[in-house]
Amino acid sequence: MSAKIARYLAEQQPETPCVVIDLDVITDNYKTMKRLLPLAQIFYAVKANPAPEIVNVLNEQGSSFDTASRGEIDLCLGLGAQPEKISFGNTIKKERDIAYAYAKGVRLFAFDSEAELQKLAKAAPGAKVYCRILMECSGAEWPLSRKFGCAPEMATDLLVKARELGLDAYGISFHVGSQQTDLDQWDVAVGRAAAMFSALQKANIDLRMVNIGGGFPARYRAAVRPVEDYAEAVMSAMQKHFGNNIPEIIIEPGRSMVGDAGVLQAEVVLISEKDYEEDKRWIYLDVGKFGGLAETMDEAIKYKLVTPHDGGATGPVILAGPTCDSADILYEKTDYQMPINLAVGDKIEIHSTGAYTTSYSSVNFNGFPPLRTICI
Amino acid sequence: MSAKIARYLAEQQPETPCVVIDLDVITDNYKTMKRLLPLAQIFYAVKANPAPEIVNVLNEQGSSFDTASRGEIDLCLGLGAQPEKISFGNTIKKERDIAYAYAKGVRLFAFDSEAELQKLAKAAPGAKVYCRILMECSGAEWPLSRKFGCAPEMATDLLVKARELGLDAYGISFHVGSQQTDLDQWDVAVGRAAAMFSALQKANIDLRMVNIGGGFPARYRAAVRPVEDYAEAVMSAMQKHFGNNIPEIIIEPGRSMVGDAGVLQAEVVLISEKDYEEDKRWIYLDVGKFGGLAETMDEAIKYKLVTPHDGGATGPVILAGPTCDSADILYEKTDYQMPINLAVGDKIEIHSTGAYTTSYSSVNFNGFPPLRTICI
């Protein structure tokens, strides 16, 4: 937790639950990434945290923006981002939303299917398009599924088709999985992209861009490698597979840009036991799975928790949210220990909650308001 | 789908995604439940759908309200519900929220732990309190976990303690699990409650109420028994275990009151395949797990889908939502078939979406606005 956030929490005592974001950390993260990957153009993945203050700070730093919807495009444009710095990176778009983005000046679009290509040809003639390819993504903490991307052979055909349809067949994207811990995954993915560059050259299509997606980590409970190692893995893979002919690189950090910048403060609402034999306490917080901690789904993301009693004796706990929903449990299988002295009314800080929290929050579930964001 | 909803959708062509609620169906459901369980007091579980129009209609019918938070209490009071018809049914409450409810005239509270009892004694002196007991809940489609309730032996001690603390030890509650298909579960639960009534009588405590919770079903993809069978199972269990001395009964229907009253209309955004070998189409809708269909978590609730091409040839599909989140998949393991003729832009109706949809919806995930409710 940054000193600035610690001071803010101590002095302001904001009503819980809330996420406090230190904008200076985001500026630092941006500069670090820029320094480590000087050849890459950074497109902040707005979905990670769409707080206007964050978009503003990154726009001032010169960042580009990866957007998922018309709503996110409007957000960025409304805050002064230039349309040529916006990518419409969702592979699932309504044709009228493509047309809307195009009318606003957006010229860079993702796709992974023929049907999407047809929409793009109609609603965004001549735009730069890149095709997302499937990755297996072992080693990622937040599972990626097969929802996005298509097989490389299909992607190759689709990029040929893109040119036939009057679009600019610009490049290839992949995503190795969020919070990816296996650095070799970038080598596999970049190798696959390079093979497609060669295959398409035979069809006289010169791809110019590789979008390496996100996947750089935020610091949760477990230790992670420094971001330097990730940048190094990406650049060695590019050099290995593209030699002296390195194409434009796009990177779409979300979690790694804003995750560590946020701290969620919550209150202990109840501590209880279920029967006389049970050895585990149930700790109920005023924030849960439907109030912003959606990424605890299947206990995937394991947040670091800090209490006022850390350092003393601890015991095993089950952590749950405040709603009447039985699925609103944060950690039951994962081994979490909390201080024996923890009491109802204590404040708990949940670290690295700057990404994928507030915007996941439900609009009004059980009558609880959405999670607040405070940017400082 | 009611004729009223079908007419509305045909005439108004509302922008998708939206849930259309037929308030007449809710009135009918209330009357049916009242007729089948004349001895029970109906507390509508507001969390199932907090649309003001629904609370209004049920208030006019004479319903009481089961609330989960200060927000829901304010909603009901603001719409004219009397405080004596409101239960603060969440076992996880901040002491200041208990005090708030008490100041507003609420006098009925749930608990399942000593810590909660201490808060109630301080903030709601003399109030009626009921203790929730644990149930195993096999047979329920939406899993209940051990989050709520305590073992009956502990509950018995806590009710003795409640009297010592100056509270009115009023009764026992349980929940057999949402969308419960095994009717014997009510017999087990009521038997357990009756045993506690006897045990507490020996301590000179006369419990007066059994709260049988929710659990009556809505109609999703699979056929369900008629609500008559559920009412019958409950009343036989009460007669079997309490004889001629049947206590007050509270029932807290949520899903069974409003689920069938709603239809969610969505649009097909994209249909694609991932590679040349795949036999399953991916169908992407403009609503997903974070836009209101949270109960597809682990594919638990299996909604019935209706398309404009039903009746023709079908093929297997994977259904997913529109966000860039790889976890935003509705059905991948469950066998869903959709018409071969289904096309991008088609409207799909998702039935029985009146409960646990709109309020689960995320506030702004991926820049998509929350799911709209239209009550007619």
Short mmCIF file of N, CA, C and O in Angstrom, two decimals, chain A residues 47 68-69 71-72 90-94 96 112-113 115-116 119 142-151 154 157 267 269-276 278 282 284 286 290 321-326 328-329 358-367, chain B residues 16 47 68-69 71-72 90-94 96 112-113 115-116 119 142-151 154 157 267 269-276 278 282 284 286 290 321-326 328-329 358-367:
data_model
loop_
_atom_site.label_atom_id
_atom_site.label_comp_id
_atom_site.label_asym_id
_atom_site.label_seq_id
_atom_site.Cartn_x
_atom_site.Cartn_y
_atom_site.Cartn_z
N LYS A 47 -11.27 -1.66 -19.54
CA LYS A 47 -12.16 -2.50 -18.75
C LYS A 47 -11.60 -2.82 -17.37
O LYS A 47 -12.33 -3.09 -16.44
N ALA A 68 -13.73 -1.92 -25.05
CA ALA A 68 -14.55 -3.12 -25.23
C ALA A 68 -15.94 -2.81 -25.74
O ALA A 68 -16.68 -3.72 -26.10
N SER A 69 -16.32 -1.55 -25.76
CA SER A 69 -17.71 -1.20 -26.07
C SER A 69 -17.81 0.26 -26.48
O SER A 69 -16.88 1.05 -26.27
N GLY A 71 -19.62 2.30 -24.93
CA GLY A 71 -19.54 3.05 -23.67
C GLY A 71 -18.10 3.44 -23.33
O GLY A 71 -17.84 4.57 -22.93
N GLU A 72 -17.18 2.51 -23.50
CA GLU A 72 -15.78 2.82 -23.19
C GLU A 72 -15.18 3.78 -24.21
O GLU A 72 -14.33 4.61 -23.87
N ASN A 90 -12.74 -5.48 -28.73
CA ASN A 90 -13.65 -6.60 -28.48
C ASN A 90 -13.92 -7.31 -29.82
O ASN A 90 -14.22 -6.65 -30.81
N THR A 91 -13.83 -8.63 -29.82
CA THR A 91 -14.10 -9.37 -31.06
C THR A 91 -15.59 -9.59 -31.28
O THR A 91 -15.99 -10.18 -32.28
N ILE A 92 -16.41 -9.11 -30.32
CA ILE A 92 -17.87 -9.32 -30.35
C ILE A 92 -18.53 -7.94 -30.34
O ILE A 92 -18.68 -7.33 -29.29
N LYS A 93 -18.89 -7.44 -31.53
CA LYS A 93 -19.42 -6.08 -31.62
C LYS A 93 -20.69 -6.05 -32.44
O LYS A 93 -20.81 -6.75 -33.44
N LYS A 94 -21.64 -5.22 -32.05
CA LYS A 94 -22.79 -4.99 -32.91
C LYS A 94 -22.35 -4.13 -34.09
O LYS A 94 -21.51 -3.24 -33.92
N ARG A 96 -23.88 -1.78 -35.51
CA ARG A 96 -24.15 -0.35 -35.29
C ARG A 96 -23.14 0.28 -34.35
O ARG A 96 -22.89 1.47 -34.41
N ASP A 112 -12.23 -12.07 -34.92
CA ASP A 112 -11.74 -13.45 -34.89
C ASP A 112 -12.66 -14.39 -35.66
O ASP A 112 -12.62 -15.60 -35.46
N SER A 113 -13.51 -13.80 -36.53
CA SER A 113 -14.47 -14.65 -37.25
C SER A 113 -14.89 -13.98 -38.54
O SER A 113 -14.77 -12.76 -38.69
N ALA A 115 -17.94 -13.65 -39.68
CA ALA A 115 -19.14 -12.81 -39.51
C ALA A 115 -18.74 -11.41 -39.04
O ALA A 115 -19.30 -10.41 -39.47
N GLU A 116 -17.73 -11.34 -38.16
CA GLU A 116 -17.30 -10.04 -37.65
C GLU A 116 -16.61 -9.24 -38.76
O GLU A 116 -16.79 -8.03 -38.85
N LYS A 119 -19.15 -7.57 -40.90
CA LYS A 119 -19.66 -6.35 -40.26
C LYS A 119 -18.66 -5.22 -40.42
O LYS A 119 -19.03 -4.08 -40.72
N TRP A 142 -6.26 -16.40 -14.03
CA TRP A 142 -7.65 -16.13 -14.41
C TRP A 142 -7.84 -16.82 -15.74
O TRP A 142 -7.24 -16.45 -16.74
N PRO A 143 -8.62 -17.89 -15.78
CA PRO A 143 -8.64 -18.78 -16.94
C PRO A 143 -9.17 -18.09 -18.19
O PRO A 143 -10.06 -17.26 -18.10
N LEU A 144 -8.64 -18.43 -19.34
CA LEU A 144 -8.99 -17.67 -20.53
C LEU A 144 -10.02 -18.34 -21.43
O LEU A 144 -10.62 -17.67 -22.24
N SER A 145 -10.23 -19.60 -21.33
CA SER A 145 -11.23 -20.31 -22.15
C SER A 145 -10.96 -20.13 -23.64
O SER A 145 -9.99 -19.51 -24.03
N ARG A 146 -11.87 -20.66 -24.47
CA ARG A 146 -11.73 -20.51 -25.91
C ARG A 146 -12.64 -19.42 -26.46
O ARG A 146 -12.92 -19.35 -27.65
N LYS A 147 -13.10 -18.56 -25.57
CA LYS A 147 -14.10 -17.57 -26.00
C LYS A 147 -13.59 -16.65 -27.11
O LYS A 147 -14.35 -16.25 -27.98
N PHE A 148 -12.31 -16.29 -27.06
CA PHE A 148 -11.77 -15.33 -28.03
C PHE A 148 -10.70 -15.99 -28.89
O PHE A 148 -9.91 -16.78 -28.40
N GLY A 149 -10.67 -15.61 -30.14
CA GLY A 149 -9.64 -16.10 -31.03
C GLY A 149 -10.13 -17.25 -31.89
O GLY A 149 -11.18 -17.84 -31.62
N CYS A 150 -9.36 -17.53 -32.94
CA CYS A 150 -9.64 -18.70 -33.78
C CYS A 150 -8.31 -19.37 -34.08
O CYS A 150 -7.25 -18.82 -33.80
N ALA A 151 -8.37 -20.55 -34.65
CA ALA A 151 -7.16 -21.30 -34.96
C ALA A 151 -6.31 -20.52 -35.98
O ALA A 151 -6.87 -19.85 -36.86
N MET A 154 -7.27 -20.71 -39.67
CA MET A 154 -8.47 -19.94 -39.98
C MET A 154 -8.14 -18.45 -40.00
O MET A 154 -8.59 -17.72 -40.88
N ASP A 157 -6.58 -17.41 -43.28
CA ASP A 157 -7.60 -17.27 -44.33
C ASP A 157 -8.43 -15.99 -44.13
O ASP A 157 -8.78 -15.30 -45.09
N GLU A 267 -15.03 -3.54 6.10
CA GLU A 267 -15.26 -3.63 7.54
C GLU A 267 -15.68 -5.06 7.87
O GLU A 267 -16.40 -5.69 7.10
N VAL A 269 -18.07 -7.35 9.43
CA VAL A 269 -19.46 -7.20 9.88
C VAL A 269 -19.80 -8.24 10.94
O VAL A 269 -20.53 -7.96 11.89
N LEU A 270 -19.26 -9.43 10.78
CA LEU A 270 -19.63 -10.51 11.70
C LEU A 270 -18.53 -11.56 11.73
O LEU A 270 -17.90 -11.84 10.71
N ILE A 271 -18.30 -12.12 12.91
CA ILE A 271 -17.40 -13.27 13.06
C ILE A 271 -18.20 -14.33 13.80
O ILE A 271 -18.77 -14.05 14.85
N SER A 272 -18.28 -15.53 13.24
CA SER A 272 -19.13 -16.52 13.90
C SER A 272 -18.64 -17.94 13.66
O SER A 272 -17.74 -18.17 12.84
N GLU A 273 -19.23 -18.85 14.42
CA GLU A 273 -18.98 -20.27 14.19
C GLU A 273 -20.33 -20.95 13.94
O GLU A 273 -21.36 -20.44 14.35
N LYS A 274 -20.28 -22.06 13.26
CA LYS A 274 -21.50 -22.72 12.83
C LYS A 274 -21.97 -23.78 13.81
O LYS A 274 -23.14 -24.13 13.86
N ASP A 275 -21.02 -24.37 14.53
CA ASP A 275 -21.38 -25.36 15.55
C ASP A 275 -20.25 -25.45 16.56
O ASP A 275 -19.21 -24.81 16.39
N TYR A 276 -20.45 -26.24 17.59
CA TYR A 276 -19.46 -26.27 18.68
C TYR A 276 -18.18 -27.00 18.29
O TYR A 276 -17.14 -26.81 18.90
N GLU A 278 -16.76 -26.91 15.18
CA GLU A 278 -16.03 -26.32 14.05
C GLU A 278 -14.77 -25.59 14.52
O GLU A 278 -14.78 -24.89 15.53
N TRP A 282 -16.03 -18.10 10.62
CA TRP A 282 -16.54 -17.43 9.43
C TRP A 282 -16.36 -15.93 9.65
O TRP A 282 -16.81 -15.39 10.67
N TYR A 284 -17.29 -12.37 8.01
CA TYR A 284 -18.14 -11.75 6.99
C TYR A 284 -17.74 -10.28 6.85
O TYR A 284 -17.72 -9.55 7.84
N ASP A 286 -18.03 -6.42 4.64
CA ASP A 286 -19.10 -5.65 3.98
C ASP A 286 -18.89 -5.53 2.47
O ASP A 286 -19.54 -4.73 1.81
N PHE A 290 -20.37 -10.07 -5.12
CA PHE A 290 -21.26 -9.28 -5.97
C PHE A 290 -21.07 -7.78 -5.74
O PHE A 290 -21.76 -6.97 -6.31
N GLY A 321 -18.96 -12.58 1.89
CA GLY A 321 -19.52 -11.24 1.71
C GLY A 321 -20.81 -11.07 2.49
O GLY A 321 -21.29 -11.99 3.16
N PRO A 322 -21.42 -9.87 2.41
CA PRO A 322 -22.54 -9.51 3.27
C PRO A 322 -23.91 -9.84 2.72
O PRO A 322 -24.91 -9.59 3.41
N THR A 323 -24.00 -10.38 1.50
CA THR A 323 -25.34 -10.57 0.92
C THR A 323 -25.97 -11.87 1.39
O THR A 323 -25.30 -12.76 1.93
N CYS A 324 -27.27 -11.98 1.15
CA CYS A 324 -28.01 -13.20 1.49
C CYS A 324 -27.81 -14.29 0.44
O CYS A 324 -28.58 -15.24 0.40
N ASP A 325 -26.84 -14.14 -0.42
CA ASP A 325 -26.61 -15.13 -1.45
C ASP A 325 -25.59 -16.15 -0.96
O ASP A 325 -24.48 -15.79 -0.56
N SER A 326 -25.97 -17.41 -1.02
CA SER A 326 -25.10 -18.46 -0.50
C SER A 326 -23.84 -18.62 -1.32
O SER A 326 -22.84 -19.17 -0.85
N ASP A 328 -22.08 -16.14 -2.25
CA ASP A 328 -21.25 -14.97 -1.94
C ASP A 328 -20.22 -15.32 -0.86
O ASP A 328 -20.26 -14.83 0.26
N ILE A 329 -19.34 -16.24 -1.23
CA ILE A 329 -18.23 -16.65 -0.37
C ILE A 329 -16.95 -16.34 -1.12
O ILE A 329 -16.85 -16.63 -2.32
N THR A 358 -14.29 -2.43 -9.04
CA THR A 358 -15.45 -1.52 -9.02
C THR A 358 -16.40 -1.73 -10.19
O THR A 358 -17.61 -1.70 -10.01
N SER A 359 -15.88 -1.95 -11.39
CA SER A 359 -16.79 -2.04 -12.54
C SER A 359 -17.50 -3.38 -12.62
O SER A 359 -18.53 -3.52 -13.27
N TYR A 360 -16.98 -4.39 -11.93
CA TYR A 360 -17.64 -5.69 -11.83
C TYR A 360 -18.80 -5.64 -10.83
O TYR A 360 -19.67 -6.51 -10.80
N SER A 361 -18.74 -4.65 -9.95
CA SER A 361 -19.68 -4.55 -8.85
C SER A 361 -21.13 -4.53 -9.34
O SER A 361 -21.45 -3.90 -10.34
N SER A 362 -22.02 -5.22 -8.63
CA SER A 362 -23.41 -5.26 -9.07
C SER A 362 -24.08 -3.94 -8.77
O SER A 362 -23.69 -3.20 -7.87
N VAL A 363 -25.11 -3.65 -9.56
CA VAL A 363 -25.72 -2.34 -9.51
C VAL A 363 -26.47 -2.11 -8.21
O VAL A 363 -26.53 -0.99 -7.70
N ASN A 364 -27.01 -3.17 -7.63
CA ASN A 364 -27.83 -2.98 -6.44
C ASN A 364 -28.14 -4.29 -5.74
O ASN A 364 -29.17 -4.41 -5.08
N PHE A 365 -27.31 -5.30 -5.86
CA PHE A 365 -27.69 -6.61 -5.36
C PHE A 365 -27.88 -6.61 -3.85
O PHE A 365 -27.04 -6.14 -3.10
N ASN A 366 -29.03 -7.14 -3.41
CA ASN A 366 -29.39 -7.15 -1.99
C ASN A 366 -29.54 -5.74 -1.41
O ASN A 366 -29.50 -5.55 -0.20
N GLY A 367 -29.68 -4.74 -2.28
CA GLY A 367 -29.85 -3.38 -1.80
C GLY A 367 -28.57 -2.70 -1.38
O GLY A 367 -28.60 -1.62 -0.78
N THR B 16 -32.49 -3.86 -26.78
CA THR B 16 -31.99 -4.99 -25.99
C THR B 16 -30.64 -4.63 -25.39
O THR B 16 -29.95 -3.75 -25.92
N LYS B 47 -34.77 -9.15 -2.47
CA LYS B 47 -33.52 -9.31 -3.23
C LYS B 47 -33.74 -9.99 -4.58
O LYS B 47 -32.96 -9.79 -5.50
N ALA B 68 -32.75 -7.50 3.01
CA ALA B 68 -31.37 -7.93 3.23
C ALA B 68 -30.47 -6.80 3.69
O ALA B 68 -29.33 -7.05 4.09
N SER B 69 -30.95 -5.58 3.62
CA SER B 69 -30.08 -4.43 3.88
C SER B 69 -30.89 -3.20 4.20
O SER B 69 -32.11 -3.16 3.97
N GLY B 71 -30.70 -0.56 2.50
CA GLY B 71 -31.19 -0.10 1.20
C GLY B 71 -32.55 -0.69 0.87
O GLY B 71 -33.46 0.01 0.40
N GLU B 72 -32.72 -1.98 1.12
CA GLU B 72 -34.01 -2.61 0.82
C GLU B 72 -35.10 -2.16 1.80
O GLU B 72 -36.27 -2.07 1.42
N ASN B 90 -31.42 -10.70 6.90
CA ASN B 90 -30.01 -11.03 6.70
C ASN B 90 -29.39 -11.34 8.06
O ASN B 90 -29.57 -10.59 9.02
N THR B 91 -28.67 -12.44 8.16
CA THR B 91 -28.02 -12.79 9.44
C THR B 91 -26.71 -12.03 9.64
O THR B 91 -26.04 -12.20 10.65
N ILE B 92 -26.33 -11.22 8.63
CA ILE B 92 -25.05 -10.49 8.64
C ILE B 92 -25.37 -9.00 8.54
O ILE B 92 -25.62 -8.49 7.46
N LYS B 93 -25.41 -8.30 9.69
CA LYS B 93 -25.84 -6.91 9.68
C LYS B 93 -24.86 -6.06 10.48
O LYS B 93 -24.36 -6.48 11.52
N LYS B 94 -24.63 -4.84 10.02
CA LYS B 94 -23.87 -3.90 10.84
C LYS B 94 -24.77 -3.42 11.97
O LYS B 94 -25.98 -3.22 11.77
N ARG B 96 -25.03 -0.54 13.22
CA ARG B 96 -25.68 0.73 12.91
C ARG B 96 -26.86 0.56 11.95
O ARG B 96 -27.79 1.36 11.95
N ASP B 112 -27.91 -15.84 13.47
CA ASP B 112 -27.47 -17.23 13.54
C ASP B 112 -26.18 -17.36 14.35
O ASP B 112 -25.48 -18.35 14.23
N SER B 113 -25.87 -16.31 15.15
CA SER B 113 -24.62 -16.35 15.90
C SER B 113 -24.73 -15.50 17.15
O SER B 113 -25.57 -14.61 17.25
N ALA B 115 -22.52 -13.30 18.20
CA ALA B 115 -22.10 -11.91 17.95
C ALA B 115 -23.27 -11.08 17.41
O ALA B 115 -23.44 -9.91 17.76
N GLU B 116 -24.06 -11.70 16.55
CA GLU B 116 -25.19 -10.97 15.97
C GLU B 116 -26.25 -10.69 17.05
O GLU B 116 -26.88 -9.63 17.07
N LYS B 119 -25.32 -7.69 19.04
CA LYS B 119 -25.65 -6.45 18.32
C LYS B 119 -27.15 -6.16 18.43
O LYS B 119 -27.55 -5.02 18.66
N TRP B 142 -29.58 -24.16 -6.97
CA TRP B 142 -28.66 -23.07 -6.63
C TRP B 142 -28.11 -23.43 -5.26
O TRP B 142 -28.82 -23.44 -4.28
N PRO B 143 -26.83 -23.78 -5.20
CA PRO B 143 -26.28 -24.41 -4.00
C PRO B 143 -26.31 -23.47 -2.80
O PRO B 143 -26.12 -22.27 -2.95
N LEU B 144 -26.56 -24.00 -1.62
CA LEU B 144 -26.77 -23.12 -0.48
C LEU B 144 -25.56 -22.96 0.43
O LEU B 144 -25.47 -22.00 1.18
N SER B 145 -24.63 -23.84 0.42
CA SER B 145 -23.42 -23.72 1.25
C SER B 145 -23.76 -23.65 2.73
O SER B 145 -24.91 -23.72 3.13
N ARG B 146 -22.74 -23.46 3.57
CA ARG B 146 -22.97 -23.34 5.01
C ARG B 146 -22.92 -21.88 5.46
O ARG B 146 -22.76 -21.58 6.64
N LYS B 147 -23.07 -20.97 4.52
CA LYS B 147 -22.90 -19.56 4.87
C LYS B 147 -23.89 -19.08 5.92
O LYS B 147 -23.54 -18.24 6.75
N PHE B 148 -25.12 -19.58 5.87
CA PHE B 148 -26.15 -19.10 6.79
C PHE B 148 -26.61 -20.22 7.71
O PHE B 148 -26.75 -21.36 7.28
N GLY B 149 -26.89 -19.85 8.94
CA GLY B 149 -27.43 -20.82 9.89
C GLY B 149 -26.35 -21.37 10.80
O GLY B 149 -25.16 -21.23 10.56
N CYS B 150 -26.82 -22.00 11.89
CA CYS B 150 -25.89 -22.70 12.78
C CYS B 150 -26.54 -24.03 13.15
O CYS B 150 -27.71 -24.26 12.86
N ALA B 151 -25.77 -24.89 13.80
CA ALA B 151 -26.28 -26.21 14.17
C ALA B 151 -27.44 -26.05 15.16
O ALA B 151 -27.43 -25.12 15.98
N MET B 154 -26.64 -25.39 18.84
CA MET B 154 -26.17 -24.03 19.09
C MET B 154 -27.34 -23.05 19.02
O MET B 154 -27.45 -22.13 19.84
N ASP B 157 -29.27 -23.00 22.28
CA ASP B 157 -28.57 -22.20 23.30
C ASP B 157 -28.69 -20.70 23.01
O ASP B 157 -28.85 -19.89 23.93
N GLU B 267 -30.10 -9.83 -28.02
CA GLU B 267 -29.84 -9.86 -29.46
C GLU B 267 -28.63 -10.74 -29.72
O GLU B 267 -27.68 -10.75 -28.92
N VAL B 269 -25.29 -11.17 -31.21
CA VAL B 269 -24.28 -10.22 -31.69
C VAL B 269 -23.35 -10.89 -32.69
O VAL B 269 -22.92 -10.28 -33.66
N LEU B 270 -23.05 -12.16 -32.45
CA LEU B 270 -22.08 -12.83 -33.31
C LEU B 270 -22.31 -14.34 -33.25
O LEU B 270 -22.66 -14.88 -32.20
N ILE B 271 -22.12 -15.00 -34.38
CA ILE B 271 -22.11 -16.46 -34.46
C ILE B 271 -20.81 -16.84 -35.15
O ILE B 271 -20.51 -16.33 -36.23
N SER B 272 -20.03 -17.71 -34.51
CA SER B 272 -18.73 -18.02 -35.13
C SER B 272 -18.28 -19.43 -34.79
O SER B 272 -18.86 -20.11 -33.95
N GLU B 273 -17.22 -19.82 -35.50
CA GLU B 273 -16.56 -21.08 -35.19
C GLU B 273 -15.08 -20.79 -34.92
O GLU B 273 -14.57 -19.77 -35.38
N LYS B 274 -14.45 -21.65 -34.17
CA LYS B 274 -13.08 -21.40 -33.74
C LYS B 274 -12.05 -22.01 -34.66
O LYS B 274 -10.91 -21.58 -34.72
N ASP B 275 -12.42 -23.10 -35.31
CA ASP B 275 -11.52 -23.72 -36.28
C ASP B 275 -12.34 -24.55 -37.25
O ASP B 275 -13.55 -24.67 -37.08
N TYR B 276 -11.66 -25.10 -38.25
CA TYR B 276 -12.41 -25.79 -39.30
C TYR B 276 -12.97 -27.12 -38.84
O TYR B 276 -13.90 -27.66 -39.44
N GLU B 278 -14.22 -27.75 -35.71
CA GLU B 278 -15.18 -27.66 -34.61
C GLU B 278 -16.61 -27.87 -35.10
O GLU B 278 -17.01 -27.38 -36.15
N TRP B 282 -20.29 -20.97 -31.70
CA TRP B 282 -20.32 -20.05 -30.57
C TRP B 282 -21.37 -18.99 -30.87
O TRP B 282 -21.33 -18.36 -31.93
N TYR B 284 -22.85 -15.54 -29.44
CA TYR B 284 -22.59 -14.44 -28.49
C TYR B 284 -23.81 -13.53 -28.43
O TYR B 284 -24.27 -13.03 -29.46
N ASP B 286 -25.99 -10.18 -26.47
CA ASP B 286 -25.64 -8.88 -25.89
C ASP B 286 -25.91 -8.82 -24.39
O ASP B 286 -25.90 -7.74 -23.79
N PHE B 290 -22.12 -11.05 -16.54
CA PHE B 290 -21.92 -9.83 -15.77
C PHE B 290 -22.96 -8.77 -16.10
O PHE B 290 -22.94 -7.68 -15.57
N GLY B 321 -21.55 -14.30 -23.36
CA GLY B 321 -21.93 -12.89 -23.29
C GLY B 321 -20.99 -12.01 -24.10
O GLY B 321 -20.03 -12.49 -24.70
N PRO B 322 -21.25 -10.69 -24.10
CA PRO B 322 -20.57 -9.77 -25.01
C PRO B 322 -19.28 -9.15 -24.46
O PRO B 322 -18.65 -8.40 -25.18
N THR B 323 -18.91 -9.44 -23.21
CA THR B 323 -17.75 -8.75 -22.65
C THR B 323 -16.45 -9.42 -23.06
O THR B 323 -16.43 -10.56 -23.52
N CYS B 324 -15.36 -8.69 -22.85
CA CYS B 324 -14.02 -9.22 -23.12
C CYS B 324 -13.53 -10.13 -22.01
O CYS B 324 -12.34 -10.42 -21.92
N ASP B 325 -14.41 -10.56 -21.13
CA ASP B 325 -14.00 -11.42 -20.04
C ASP B 325 -14.17 -12.88 -20.45
O ASP B 325 -15.26 -13.29 -20.86
N SER B 326 -13.10 -13.64 -20.32
CA SER B 326 -13.14 -15.03 -20.77
C SER B 326 -14.07 -15.88 -19.91
O SER B 326 -14.49 -16.95 -20.32
N ASP B 328 -16.98 -14.95 -19.09
CA ASP B 328 -18.35 -14.56 -19.45
C ASP B 328 -18.93 -15.53 -20.47
O ASP B 328 -19.17 -15.18 -21.63
N ILE B 329 -19.07 -16.77 -20.04
CA ILE B 329 -19.67 -17.83 -20.86
C ILE B 329 -20.89 -18.32 -20.11
O ILE B 329 -20.82 -18.53 -18.89
N THR B 358 -31.68 -8.52 -12.98
CA THR B 358 -31.34 -7.09 -13.07
C THR B 358 -30.48 -6.61 -11.91
O THR B 358 -29.53 -5.86 -12.11
N SER B 359 -30.77 -7.04 -10.69
CA SER B 359 -30.02 -6.48 -9.55
C SER B 359 -28.63 -7.10 -9.42
O SER B 359 -27.75 -6.55 -8.78
N TYR B 360 -28.43 -8.25 -10.03
CA TYR B 360 -27.09 -8.87 -10.06
C TYR B 360 -26.19 -8.16 -11.08
O TYR B 360 -24.97 -8.32 -11.08
N SER B 361 -26.82 -7.50 -12.01
CA SER B 361 -26.11 -6.90 -13.14
C SER B 361 -24.99 -5.97 -12.68
O SER B 361 -25.15 -5.23 -11.74
N SER B 362 -23.86 -6.03 -13.38
CA SER B 362 -22.74 -5.18 -12.95
C SER B 362 -23.02 -3.74 -13.34
O SER B 362 -23.76 -3.45 -14.28
N VAL B 363 -22.40 -2.83 -12.60
CA VAL B 363 -22.72 -1.42 -12.74
C VAL B 363 -22.24 -0.86 -14.07
O VAL B 363 -22.87 0.01 -14.65
N ASN B 364 -21.16 -1.42 -14.60
CA ASN B 364 -20.59 -0.82 -15.81
C ASN B 364 -19.52 -1.69 -16.43
O ASN B 364 -18.62 -1.19 -17.09
N PHE B 365 -19.57 -2.99 -16.24
CA PHE B 365 -18.45 -3.83 -16.65
C PHE B 365 -18.26 -3.79 -18.17
O PHE B 365 -19.21 -3.99 -18.93
N ASN B 366 -17.03 -3.54 -18.61
CA ASN B 366 -16.71 -3.40 -20.03
C ASN B 366 -17.44 -2.25 -20.71
O ASN B 366 -17.57 -2.20 -21.92
N GLY B 367 -17.97 -1.32 -19.88
CA GLY B 367 -18.66 -0.17 -20.46
C GLY B 367 -20.08 -0.44 -20.88
O GLY B 367 -20.71 0.40 -21.54
#
